[in-house]
Structure formats: structure tokens, C-alpha cells
Short mmCIF file of C-alpha atoms and ligand atoms in Angstrom, two decimals:
data_model
loop_
_atom_site.label_atom_id
_atom_site.label_comp_id
_atom_site.label_asym_id
_atom_site.label_seq_id
_atom_site.Cartn_x
_atom_site.Cartn_y
_atom_site.Cartn_z
CA UNK A 1 -78.04 37.55 -124.91
CA UNK A 2 -75.33 35.76 -122.92
CA UNK A 3 -73.64 37.85 -120.23
CA UNK A 4 -70.12 38.79 -121.30
CA UNK A 5 -67.26 37.32 -119.32
CA UNK A 6 -66.11 39.77 -116.66
CA UNK A 7 -62.79 39.24 -114.96
CA UNK A 8 -60.70 41.31 -112.63
CA UNK A 9 -57.12 41.79 -111.63
CA UNK A 10 -56.84 42.71 -107.96
CA UNK A 11 -53.31 43.70 -106.88
CA UNK A 12 -52.33 45.25 -103.56
CA UNK A 13 -50.64 48.62 -103.94
CA UNK A 14 -47.96 47.66 -101.45
CA UNK A 15 -45.17 47.26 -103.98
CA UNK A 16 -44.30 47.33 -107.65
CA UNK A 17 -45.89 45.11 -110.27
CA UNK A 18 -43.76 42.01 -110.84
CA UNK A 19 -43.75 39.25 -113.43
CA UNK A 20 -45.92 37.07 -111.18
CA UNK A 21 -48.56 39.81 -111.05
CA UNK A 22 -48.25 40.34 -114.79
CA UNK A 23 -49.02 36.65 -115.30
CA UNK A 24 -52.11 36.96 -113.08
CA UNK A 25 -53.25 40.03 -115.02
CA UNK A 26 -52.67 38.26 -118.33
CA UNK A 27 -54.73 35.22 -117.27
CA UNK A 28 -57.65 37.52 -116.37
CA UNK A 29 -57.18 39.58 -119.55
CA UNK A 30 -57.05 36.51 -121.81
CA UNK A 31 -60.10 34.91 -120.21
CA UNK A 32 -62.15 38.08 -120.73
CA UNK A 33 -61.08 37.99 -124.37
CA UNK A 34 -62.23 40.46 -126.99
CA UNK A 35 -65.91 40.19 -126.05
CA UNK A 36 -65.52 40.35 -122.31
CA UNK A 37 -64.54 42.97 -119.77
CA UNK A 38 -61.40 43.20 -117.69
CA UNK A 39 -61.65 45.22 -114.47
CA UNK A 40 -59.09 46.51 -112.00
CA UNK A 41 -59.40 46.55 -108.23
CA UNK A 42 -56.83 47.82 -105.77
CA UNK A 43 -56.87 45.68 -102.63
CA UNK A 44 -55.64 48.46 -100.40
CA UNK A 45 -57.11 47.80 -96.96
CA UNK A 46 -53.89 46.34 -95.60
CA UNK A 47 -52.83 49.50 -93.81
CA UNK A 48 -49.39 51.04 -93.62
CA UNK A 49 -47.69 49.30 -96.53
CA UNK A 50 -50.05 50.89 -99.07
CA UNK A 51 -48.49 53.86 -100.88
CA UNK A 52 -49.94 56.20 -103.48
CA UNK A 53 -47.00 55.75 -105.85
CA UNK A 54 -47.76 52.03 -106.08
CA UNK A 55 -51.31 52.59 -107.39
CA UNK A 56 -49.89 54.73 -110.16
CA UNK A 57 -47.02 52.35 -110.85
CA UNK A 58 -49.37 49.36 -111.15
CA UNK A 59 -51.68 51.23 -113.52
CA UNK A 60 -48.78 52.49 -115.64
CA UNK A 61 -47.29 49.00 -115.93
CA UNK A 62 -50.64 47.40 -116.84
CA UNK A 63 -51.18 49.99 -119.57
CA UNK A 64 -47.68 49.38 -120.88
CA UNK A 65 -48.33 45.64 -120.98
CA UNK A 66 -51.50 46.31 -122.96
CA UNK A 67 -54.05 45.23 -120.34
CA UNK A 68 -56.72 47.95 -120.44
CA UNK A 69 -59.41 47.88 -117.78
CA UNK A 70 -63.02 49.00 -118.06
CA UNK A 71 -64.19 51.91 -115.88
CA UNK A 72 -62.49 53.39 -112.85
CA UNK A 73 -60.32 51.07 -110.76
CA UNK A 74 -62.15 50.12 -107.56
CA UNK A 75 -60.34 50.95 -104.34
CA UNK A 76 -61.29 48.76 -101.40
CA UNK A 77 -60.45 51.56 -99.00
CA UNK A 78 -63.63 53.33 -100.19
CA UNK A 79 -65.82 50.30 -99.55
CA UNK A 80 -65.72 49.88 -95.77
CA UNK A 81 -69.43 50.56 -95.35
CA UNK A 82 -70.34 47.55 -97.48
CA UNK A 83 -67.90 45.23 -95.73
CA UNK A 84 -69.33 46.33 -92.39
CA UNK A 85 -72.86 45.64 -93.59
CA UNK A 86 -71.83 42.11 -94.54
CA UNK A 87 -70.14 41.68 -91.17
CA UNK A 88 -73.24 42.90 -89.30
CA UNK A 89 -75.38 40.52 -91.32
CA UNK A 90 -73.22 37.55 -90.25
CA UNK A 91 -73.05 38.85 -86.69
CA UNK A 92 -76.83 39.11 -86.38
CA UNK A 93 -77.09 35.45 -87.42
CA UNK A 94 -74.38 34.31 -84.97
CA UNK A 95 -72.21 33.07 -87.82
CA UNK A 96 -69.17 34.93 -86.55
CA UNK A 97 -67.76 35.37 -83.08
CA UNK A 98 -65.27 37.75 -81.47
CA UNK A 99 -61.77 36.37 -80.91
CA UNK A 100 -59.58 38.06 -78.33
CA UNK A 101 -56.57 35.79 -78.78
CA UNK A 102 -53.13 37.12 -79.51
CA UNK A 103 -50.86 35.17 -81.83
CA UNK A 104 -48.93 34.09 -78.75
CA UNK A 105 -52.05 32.82 -76.97
CA UNK A 106 -52.98 30.77 -80.01
CA UNK A 107 -49.51 29.20 -80.01
CA UNK A 108 -49.77 28.49 -76.29
CA UNK A 109 -53.14 26.84 -76.84
CA UNK A 110 -51.67 24.67 -79.59
CA UNK A 111 -48.87 23.68 -77.18
CA UNK A 112 -51.41 22.82 -74.46
CA UNK A 113 -53.32 20.65 -76.92
CA UNK A 114 -50.10 18.77 -77.73
CA UNK A 115 -50.38 19.64 -81.41
CA UNK A 116 -52.14 22.27 -83.47
CA UNK A 117 -55.44 21.06 -84.93
CA UNK A 118 -54.94 20.58 -88.66
CA UNK A 119 -57.13 21.64 -91.51
CA UNK A 120 -56.05 20.31 -94.89
CA UNK A 121 -54.33 23.65 -95.32
CA UNK A 122 -52.16 23.38 -92.18
CA UNK A 123 -52.56 24.35 -88.53
CA UNK A 124 -55.84 26.08 -87.77
CA UNK A 125 -57.24 28.25 -85.00
CA UNK A 126 -58.00 26.04 -81.97
CA UNK A 127 -61.44 27.56 -81.41
CA UNK A 128 -60.70 28.97 -77.97
CA UNK A 129 -63.06 31.95 -78.17
CA UNK A 130 -65.89 30.00 -79.78
CA UNK A 131 -66.45 28.44 -76.37
CA UNK A 132 -66.51 31.62 -74.25
CA UNK A 133 -69.62 31.81 -72.11
CA UNK A 134 -71.97 34.67 -72.81
CA UNK A 135 -71.03 36.33 -69.50
CA UNK A 136 -67.31 36.08 -70.34
CA UNK A 137 -68.07 37.49 -73.77
CA UNK A 138 -70.15 40.36 -72.43
CA UNK A 139 -67.48 41.25 -69.87
CA UNK A 140 -64.65 41.30 -72.41
CA UNK A 141 -66.62 43.30 -74.95
CA UNK A 142 -67.68 45.76 -72.21
CA UNK A 143 -64.03 46.10 -71.17
CA UNK A 144 -63.22 47.09 -74.74
CA UNK A 145 -60.71 44.25 -75.21
CA UNK A 146 -59.41 44.30 -78.79
CA UNK A 147 -60.84 41.47 -80.86
CA UNK A 148 -61.05 40.03 -84.32
CA UNK A 149 -64.17 38.39 -85.76
CA UNK A 150 -63.94 34.80 -86.86
CA UNK A 151 -66.27 32.77 -89.04
CA UNK A 152 -67.92 29.91 -87.15
CA UNK A 153 -67.19 27.50 -89.99
CA UNK A 154 -69.07 24.51 -88.56
CA UNK A 155 -72.18 26.56 -87.91
CA UNK A 156 -71.93 28.15 -91.35
CA UNK A 157 -71.55 24.77 -93.04
CA UNK A 158 -74.53 23.36 -91.16
CA UNK A 159 -76.59 26.26 -92.46
CA UNK A 160 -75.57 26.07 -96.12
CA UNK A 161 -75.32 22.30 -96.49
CA UNK A 162 -72.89 20.84 -99.06
CA UNK A 163 -71.48 23.27 -101.61
CA UNK A 164 -69.29 23.05 -104.66
CA UNK A 165 -67.48 25.46 -106.93
CA UNK A 166 -66.54 25.12 -110.55
CA UNK A 167 -62.97 25.64 -111.62
CA UNK A 168 -61.97 25.67 -115.28
CA UNK A 169 -58.87 23.53 -114.56
CA UNK A 170 -60.00 21.43 -111.60
CA UNK A 171 -63.62 20.85 -112.58
CA UNK A 172 -66.28 20.68 -109.87
CA UNK A 173 -64.73 20.94 -106.42
CA UNK A 174 -66.52 20.02 -103.20
CA UNK A 175 -66.27 22.77 -100.62
CA UNK A 176 -64.57 21.75 -97.41
CA UNK A 177 -65.68 24.43 -94.93
CA UNK A 178 -63.19 23.26 -92.30
CA UNK A 179 -60.19 23.51 -94.61
CA UNK A 180 -58.90 26.76 -93.13
CA UNK A 181 -60.82 26.52 -89.86
CA UNK A 182 -62.50 29.57 -88.33
CA UNK A 183 -60.83 32.22 -90.46
CA UNK A 184 -60.63 35.87 -89.46
CA UNK A 185 -63.16 38.02 -91.34
CA UNK A 186 -62.38 41.24 -89.46
CA UNK A 187 -58.99 41.96 -87.96
CA UNK A 188 -58.22 43.75 -84.71
CA UNK A 189 -56.29 46.45 -86.52
CA UNK A 190 -58.06 47.10 -89.83
CA UNK A 191 -61.56 45.67 -89.35
CA UNK A 192 -63.10 43.76 -92.30
CA UNK A 193 -60.31 41.90 -94.05
CA UNK A 194 -59.40 39.99 -97.18
CA UNK A 195 -61.88 37.07 -97.29
CA UNK A 196 -64.90 39.25 -96.66
CA UNK A 197 -63.83 42.18 -98.86
CA UNK A 198 -63.09 39.93 -101.81
CA UNK A 199 -66.49 38.24 -101.94
CA UNK A 200 -68.38 41.49 -101.40
CA UNK A 201 -66.41 43.22 -104.17
CA UNK A 202 -66.52 40.37 -106.68
CA UNK A 203 -70.30 40.48 -106.41
CA UNK A 204 -70.38 44.30 -106.59
CA UNK A 205 -68.19 44.32 -109.70
CA UNK A 206 -70.31 41.50 -111.18
CA UNK A 207 -67.26 39.35 -111.83
CA UNK A 208 -68.36 36.23 -113.71
CA UNK A 209 -64.97 34.49 -113.73
CA UNK A 210 -62.50 34.81 -110.88
CA UNK A 211 -58.90 34.11 -111.80
CA UNK A 212 -56.27 33.68 -109.12
CA UNK A 213 -53.07 31.77 -108.44
CA UNK A 214 -53.44 28.19 -107.32
CA UNK A 215 -51.85 29.16 -104.01
CA UNK A 216 -55.27 30.67 -103.20
CA UNK A 217 -57.26 27.53 -103.99
CA UNK A 218 -57.87 26.90 -100.28
CA UNK A 219 -59.28 30.39 -99.77
CA UNK A 220 -61.88 29.69 -102.43
CA UNK A 221 -63.52 27.16 -100.11
CA UNK A 222 -64.09 29.98 -97.60
CA UNK A 223 -65.23 32.40 -100.30
CA UNK A 224 -67.81 30.00 -101.70
CA UNK A 225 -69.20 29.52 -98.20
CA UNK A 226 -69.38 33.30 -97.66
CA UNK A 227 -71.10 33.83 -101.02
CA UNK A 228 -73.79 31.40 -99.98
CA UNK A 229 -74.22 32.93 -96.52
CA UNK A 230 -74.48 36.43 -97.98
CA UNK A 231 -76.68 35.36 -100.90
CA UNK A 232 -74.16 36.55 -103.47
CA UNK A 233 -73.91 35.10 -106.99
CA UNK A 234 -71.62 32.13 -107.59
CA UNK A 235 -68.81 32.92 -110.02
CA UNK A 236 -66.72 30.46 -112.01
CA UNK A 237 -63.08 30.08 -110.96
CA UNK A 238 -59.81 29.60 -112.73
CA UNK A 239 -56.90 28.85 -110.43
CA UNK A 240 -53.83 29.27 -112.57
CA UNK A 241 -50.24 28.12 -112.22
CA UNK A 242 -47.75 30.46 -110.57
CA UNK A 243 -44.60 31.84 -112.14
CA UNK A 244 -41.63 29.61 -111.56
CA UNK A 245 -38.00 30.36 -112.22
CA UNK A 246 -35.59 27.93 -113.88
CA UNK A 247 -35.06 26.08 -110.62
CA UNK A 248 -38.84 25.61 -110.42
CA UNK A 249 -39.26 27.52 -107.23
CA UNK A 250 -41.72 30.33 -106.80
CA UNK A 251 -40.46 33.73 -107.76
CA UNK A 252 -40.09 35.95 -104.77
CA UNK A 253 -42.66 38.68 -105.21
CA UNK A 254 -40.32 41.24 -103.76
CA UNK A 255 -37.46 40.49 -106.09
CA UNK A 256 -37.08 43.95 -107.57
CA UNK A 257 -35.14 42.74 -110.60
CA UNK A 258 -38.40 41.20 -111.78
CA UNK A 259 -40.45 44.37 -111.44
CA UNK A 260 -42.04 45.33 -114.74
CA UNK A 261 -40.68 48.85 -114.36
CA UNK A 262 -37.15 47.46 -113.94
CA UNK A 263 -37.47 45.23 -116.99
CA UNK A 264 -38.79 48.17 -119.01
CA UNK A 265 -35.96 50.40 -117.78
CA UNK A 266 -33.45 47.74 -118.84
CA UNK A 267 -34.66 48.22 -122.41
CA UNK A 268 -36.90 45.18 -122.76
CA UNK A 269 -39.88 45.55 -125.07
CA UNK A 270 -43.46 44.77 -124.11
CA UNK A 271 -43.32 41.68 -126.33
CA UNK A 272 -40.18 40.42 -124.63
CA UNK A 273 -41.75 40.81 -121.19
CA UNK A 274 -44.92 39.04 -122.33
CA UNK A 275 -42.74 36.19 -123.65
CA UNK A 276 -41.45 35.69 -120.10
CA UNK A 277 -44.96 34.96 -118.80
CA UNK A 278 -46.20 32.85 -121.68
ZN1 ZN B 301 -59.68 33.66 -79.78
#
């Protein structure tokens, strides 16, 4: 029997659900279809902006829109142990390294270099801490200097060899491991962060098809690499278009007039709201 399509919608409970989110939820809902399963995950590890009322608001708005998820919503805040396991795994294989740089030091390094090194996605981390000697590293760790953990993308790519991912709109895409450079997998303030949490949870929730806005296409290169390093299953992707207003520019996510709750309060019906994200 073929595995049913499993998709997820993964908002951050740091604000109200807007039309742009509703579009993302609808893409995941539609792809799951009648036979498949649509899951909900709250990406709530981003600290102080997360508020309890936003979890409830998001769930209420999704229900109102008619997108009903299977099972309990997953909260990333309860999953730290698993992210740390993944981090330790990468650490033990020297695929990540501690980075002590502040934002300012990174900018100063870019200035020293004359120009920031460019990935295809824009300026990337100059690699300063990748070249620390082991005695420097030991001293700074012993001193308790705050640090992030960065993926050693070149080392990771050498280990995995060439990779691809399949996208339902873009076809087969060759992974460029250097696209975003040595990304942060664990932050100084919150520990394991977005890129790592997402791949660990997509595997845990057995997501077969990952839908996301095309603004995240570059991140997928990193995620595919991490899936391979962590021996996680390879999902299929669908990077969908973003909401655009009449002027064609991206809707500001924080534009409260476009919150689903505001549209509902203004007397719009579910059907009318869904028409806006067709
Ligand atoms: Zn650094």
C-alpha cells in the first residue's frame, strides 16, 4: 500500500495568522488531499516573542479556515533533547565548529577582506572560527566564551558527495552546500535553531512532502545536506509562490489588517478569505 502523503504547516507563534500564512497552510492542506494527512507544528524555539495567545489564535484561525490537522500539534519547545542529540552527533564527527564571533566582528572581518564572501544567497560567514587552532579553541571554551555552532559546509559536502532534492515545481535540483555558507545550527542564546530543528522534526513527524514559500528555497540546500548527514529520510519539496498584493510586492507579515482574525471580525466569510489566497 502506498504511504499516504503527509504534509505539515509550521507557523511560529510570534504573531497572528495572516493571509500569507493561510496560503502556506492551504498549499500543505491541498497537497495532502482527502487521502493524506495534514499536521501542525508550532516552531516556538525563538524565545521571547512567543506568546501563549498566539498558539491558540493560530489554531482557532486554521479551524475556521477549514484546515484540520491530525493528532496533537507538535511544539518544538518540547523537543530540545532530540535537537541536542543531533547536534552532538555532528559535533562528534567534527562537522560543526564553535563560532565566537559577534555580528560586529563578522562585519569587521568582511571589511578587512575588502568585501563579504558571497554565496549565491548573499554575503556569508567569512569562516573566521573554522581556522582557530585547537589551543585557541580549548582556551576559549574553557573560558566559557559564548558561542554558536556552525556547520562546516565544505567538510559536510565532502562527506556526502553530490546531492539533489526533488521539488514539484522546480524538478530535480542540485544541492549547492556552499549556498548559505557555514550556517548556524545552534545559536548563542537559544541553542539548537531553525535549520536543525526543522530537519529533525520533519523526520519525526514522517512528513513525506514539505511545502514552504519559495523564499526558503535556499534553506532547502542546507536541509538536504543535514538530512544526509543525520541519515534522515529524503522528503519531496514544493516551494510555492508567496502572497503578493496588487503592486506585486510581498505582503508584510506584520500588517495586522491582513490577519485572519481581523478579516473575520470585519464580517468576511471563510469563502471570501479563501478567495483572497486562491
Ligand atoms: Zn566565528
